[in-house]
Amino acid sequence: MSYVIVAKRYASALYQVANEKGLVDEVGRDLQLISETLIKTPEFITLLQSPKVALEEKKELISSAFTQVQSITNNFLHVIVEGRREEALAEISKEYTKLADDAKGLLEVVVTSASALDDTERNGVADAFTKILGRQVRIQEKVDANLLGGLVVQVGDRLYDGSVKNKLERFQVALKETRVG
């Protein structure tokens, strides 16, 4: 079974419990904190996955490392460790965020640009895509110096490519077709 399928199931179960208790945003922040911690300290996840570390030790380690998280998040982490699904935590966090965003009517938009966007540019992109999509958007930024300029915006499986690189490539193809034709 792939991590995505597992992540969707776990995220859905956690979301339902968090929603019932009115803690959707809090649990979302907890998962973000946990994901960031695991990225910064990969040896932590290695320790959690180690068969040499007893299950109770792993639970104690989690509880002591994440003292500030909600009790349902802590219990959820224990379930993850018991089910040996630690490797899916990052994907579970992503899927949980998608569920929470959908419930709020938010849509994540990945914006790739040649350099970091300033606040005015970020707000302009957000406003434009809110109008295009008819939903509020949350911008996730990526920087790719190979773009030269412009933007590439990904919304789910749709791609809006307004990069200078893409425009130059299309221009080059048009020139070649003109010469051949």
Tab-separated table of C-alpha atoms in Angstrom:
chain	number	residue	atom	x	y	z
A	1	MET	CA	0.000	0.000	0.000
A	2	SER	CA	1.451	3.366	-0.931
A	3	TYR	CA	2.138	6.144	1.580
A	4	VAL	CA	-0.474	8.352	-0.076
A	5	ILE	CA	-3.313	5.884	0.493
A	6	VAL	CA	-2.190	5.256	4.070
A	7	ALA	CA	-1.761	8.992	4.656
A	8	LYS	CA	-5.255	9.774	3.373
A	9	ARG	CA	-6.816	7.214	5.709
A	10	TYR	CA	-4.914	8.365	8.779
A	11	ALA	CA	-5.382	12.062	7.950
A	12	SER	CA	-9.104	11.560	7.447
A	13	ALA	CA	-9.484	9.789	10.796
A	14	LEU	CA	-7.478	12.464	12.600
A	15	TYR	CA	-9.412	15.238	10.874
A	16	GLN	CA	-12.740	13.739	11.947
A	17	VAL	CA	-11.665	13.596	15.593
A	18	ALA	CA	-10.144	17.098	15.498
A	19	ASN	CA	-13.296	18.471	13.847
A	20	GLU	CA	-15.548	16.871	16.471
A	21	LYS	CA	-13.464	18.490	19.215
A	22	GLY	CA	-13.186	21.855	17.436
A	23	LEU	CA	-9.390	21.580	17.190
A	24	VAL	CA	-8.823	21.420	13.434
A	25	ASP	CA	-6.456	24.410	13.287
A	26	GLU	CA	-4.584	23.434	16.445
A	27	VAL	CA	-3.960	19.889	15.230
A	28	GLY	CA	-2.899	21.304	11.858
A	29	ARG	CA	-0.288	23.459	13.609
A	30	ASP	CA	0.825	20.419	15.621
A	31	LEU	CA	1.339	18.391	12.452
A	32	GLN	CA	3.260	21.261	10.864
A	33	LEU	CA	5.546	21.419	13.912
A	34	ILE	CA	6.071	17.662	13.820
A	35	SER	CA	6.828	17.675	10.078
A	36	GLU	CA	9.326	20.511	10.476
A	37	THR	CA	10.985	18.727	13.396
A	38	LEU	CA	11.319	15.506	11.416
A	39	ILE	CA	12.808	17.379	8.452
A	40	LYS	CA	15.341	19.145	10.685
A	41	THR	CA	16.250	15.998	12.624
A	42	PRO	CA	16.047	12.923	10.372
A	43	GLU	CA	17.754	10.850	13.078
A	44	PHE	CA	14.566	11.267	15.145
A	45	ILE	CA	12.484	9.411	12.552
A	46	THR	CA	15.258	6.810	12.251
A	47	LEU	CA	15.071	6.271	16.002
A	48	LEU	CA	11.282	5.937	15.855
A	49	GLN	CA	11.574	3.357	13.074
A	50	SER	CA	14.289	1.343	14.794
A	51	PRO	CA	13.224	-2.163	15.813
A	52	LYS	CA	15.826	-1.977	18.614
A	53	VAL	CA	13.838	0.719	20.431
A	54	ALA	CA	10.909	-0.622	22.467
A	55	LEU	CA	7.418	0.635	21.655
A	56	GLU	CA	6.961	2.215	25.097
A	57	GLU	CA	10.295	4.039	24.735
A	58	LYS	CA	9.159	5.439	21.394
A	59	LYS	CA	5.913	6.682	22.946
A	60	GLU	CA	7.815	8.319	25.802
A	61	LEU	CA	10.205	9.899	23.321
A	62	ILE	CA	7.312	11.361	21.328
A	63	SER	CA	5.542	12.644	24.428
A	64	SER	CA	8.686	14.325	25.735
A	65	ALA	CA	9.663	15.775	22.334
A	66	PHE	CA	6.224	17.231	21.614
A	67	THR	CA	4.977	18.422	25.004
A	68	GLN	CA	3.113	21.403	23.511
A	69	VAL	CA	0.867	19.440	21.111
A	70	GLN	CA	-2.793	18.688	21.681
A	71	SER	CA	-3.577	15.433	23.491
A	72	ILE	CA	-5.347	14.055	20.403
A	73	THR	CA	-2.204	14.778	18.355
A	74	ASN	CA	-0.070	13.007	20.945
A	75	ASN	CA	-2.448	10.023	20.975
A	76	PHE	CA	-2.431	10.011	17.181
A	77	LEU	CA	1.377	9.872	17.162
A	78	HIS	CA	1.218	6.880	19.486
A	79	VAL	CA	-1.162	5.152	17.060
A	80	ILE	CA	1.240	5.921	14.202
A	81	VAL	CA	4.166	4.407	16.110
A	82	GLU	CA	2.133	1.355	17.129
A	83	GLY	CA	1.156	0.829	13.480
A	84	ARG	CA	4.758	1.395	12.337
A	85	ARG	CA	3.684	4.195	9.985
A	86	GLU	CA	6.267	6.785	11.032
A	87	GLU	CA	7.544	7.120	7.467
A	88	ALA	CA	4.119	8.392	6.385
A	89	LEU	CA	3.961	11.303	8.857
A	90	ALA	CA	4.965	14.000	6.361
A	91	GLU	CA	2.393	12.770	3.846
A	92	ILE	CA	-0.266	12.511	6.578
A	93	SER	CA	0.408	16.141	7.459
A	94	LYS	CA	-0.038	17.182	3.810
A	95	GLU	CA	-3.296	15.241	3.476
A	96	TYR	CA	-4.622	16.662	6.743
A	97	THR	CA	-3.875	20.188	5.516
A	98	LYS	CA	-5.762	19.466	2.284
A	99	LEU	CA	-8.811	18.274	4.246
A	100	ALA	CA	-8.743	21.314	6.524
A	101	ASP	CA	-8.290	23.682	3.575
A	102	ASP	CA	-11.154	22.065	1.654
A	103	ALA	CA	-13.438	22.484	4.653
A	104	LYS	CA	-12.512	26.192	4.805
A	105	GLY	CA	-12.891	26.642	1.049
A	106	LEU	CA	-9.160	27.276	0.645
A	107	LEU	CA	-7.121	26.050	-2.280
A	108	GLU	CA	-3.342	25.689	-2.218
A	109	VAL	CA	-1.575	27.255	-5.166
A	110	VAL	CA	2.117	26.533	-5.793
A	111	VAL	CA	3.809	29.556	-7.341
A	112	THR	CA	7.296	29.087	-8.800
A	113	SER	CA	9.263	32.193	-9.720
A	114	ALA	CA	12.843	33.084	-10.616
A	115	SER	CA	13.222	34.995	-7.337
A	116	ALA	CA	11.250	35.346	-4.117
A	117	LEU	CA	8.007	37.301	-4.417
A	118	ASP	CA	7.504	40.458	-2.406
A	119	ASP	CA	4.236	41.101	-0.556
A	120	THR	CA	2.715	43.125	-3.397
A	121	GLU	CA	3.457	40.404	-5.981
A	122	ARG	CA	2.251	37.633	-3.649
A	123	ASN	CA	-1.008	39.489	-2.957
A	124	GLY	CA	-1.471	40.201	-6.684
A	125	VAL	CA	-1.079	36.518	-7.554
A	126	ALA	CA	-3.424	35.514	-4.730
A	127	ASP	CA	-6.059	38.040	-5.836
A	128	ALA	CA	-5.806	37.019	-9.499
A	129	PHE	CA	-6.168	33.311	-8.774
A	130	THR	CA	-8.937	33.872	-6.254
A	131	LYS	CA	-10.884	35.522	-9.102
A	132	ILE	CA	-9.960	32.835	-11.649
A	133	LEU	CA	-10.771	29.899	-9.365
A	134	GLY	CA	-13.629	31.403	-7.394
A	135	ARG	CA	-12.029	30.257	-4.114
A	136	GLN	CA	-9.636	31.752	-1.618
A	137	VAL	CA	-6.069	30.598	-2.239
A	138	ARG	CA	-3.052	30.002	-0.056
A	139	ILE	CA	0.250	30.578	-1.834
A	140	GLN	CA	3.105	28.134	-1.450
A	141	GLU	CA	6.205	29.664	-2.973
A	142	LYS	CA	9.122	28.003	-4.736
A	143	VAL	CA	12.117	29.674	-6.346
A	144	ASP	CA	13.695	28.332	-9.551
A	145	ALA	CA	16.389	30.565	-11.073
A	146	ASN	CA	16.126	28.600	-14.352
A	147	LEU	CA	12.801	30.315	-15.106
A	148	LEU	CA	14.564	33.593	-15.984
A	149	GLY	CA	11.402	35.526	-15.060
A	150	GLY	CA	7.641	35.267	-14.925
A	151	LEU	CA	5.672	32.685	-12.964
A	152	VAL	CA	4.591	29.072	-13.109
A	153	VAL	CA	1.462	28.442	-11.066
A	154	GLN	CA	0.238	24.959	-10.228
A	155	VAL	CA	-3.282	24.402	-8.956
A	156	GLY	CA	-3.859	20.722	-8.342
A	157	ASP	CA	-3.117	19.057	-11.691
A	158	ARG	CA	-3.472	22.292	-13.709
A	159	LEU	CA	-0.416	24.310	-14.678
A	160	TYR	CA	-0.381	27.978	-15.695
A	161	ASP	CA	3.025	28.630	-17.263
A	162	GLY	CA	3.735	32.325	-17.692
A	163	SER	CA	7.490	31.973	-17.370
A	164	VAL	CA	9.881	33.816	-19.652
A	165	LYS	CA	11.611	30.496	-20.332
A	166	ASN	CA	8.361	28.958	-21.607
A	167	LYS	CA	7.554	32.018	-23.729
A	168	LEU	CA	11.021	31.895	-25.313
A	169	GLU	CA	10.658	28.167	-26.024
A	170	ARG	CA	7.255	28.735	-27.679
A	171	PHE	CA	8.719	31.608	-29.699
A	172	GLN	CA	11.598	29.375	-30.821
A	173	VAL	CA	9.174	26.645	-31.935
A	174	ALA	CA	7.090	29.217	-33.838
A	175	LEU	CA	10.208	30.484	-35.622
A	176	LYS	CA	11.172	26.950	-36.652
A	177	GLU	CA	7.660	26.270	-37.969
A	178	THR	CA	7.752	29.522	-39.945
A	179	ARG	CA	11.060	28.560	-41.583
A	180	VAL	CA	9.881	25.045	-42.421
A	181	GLY	CA	6.457	26.099	-43.694
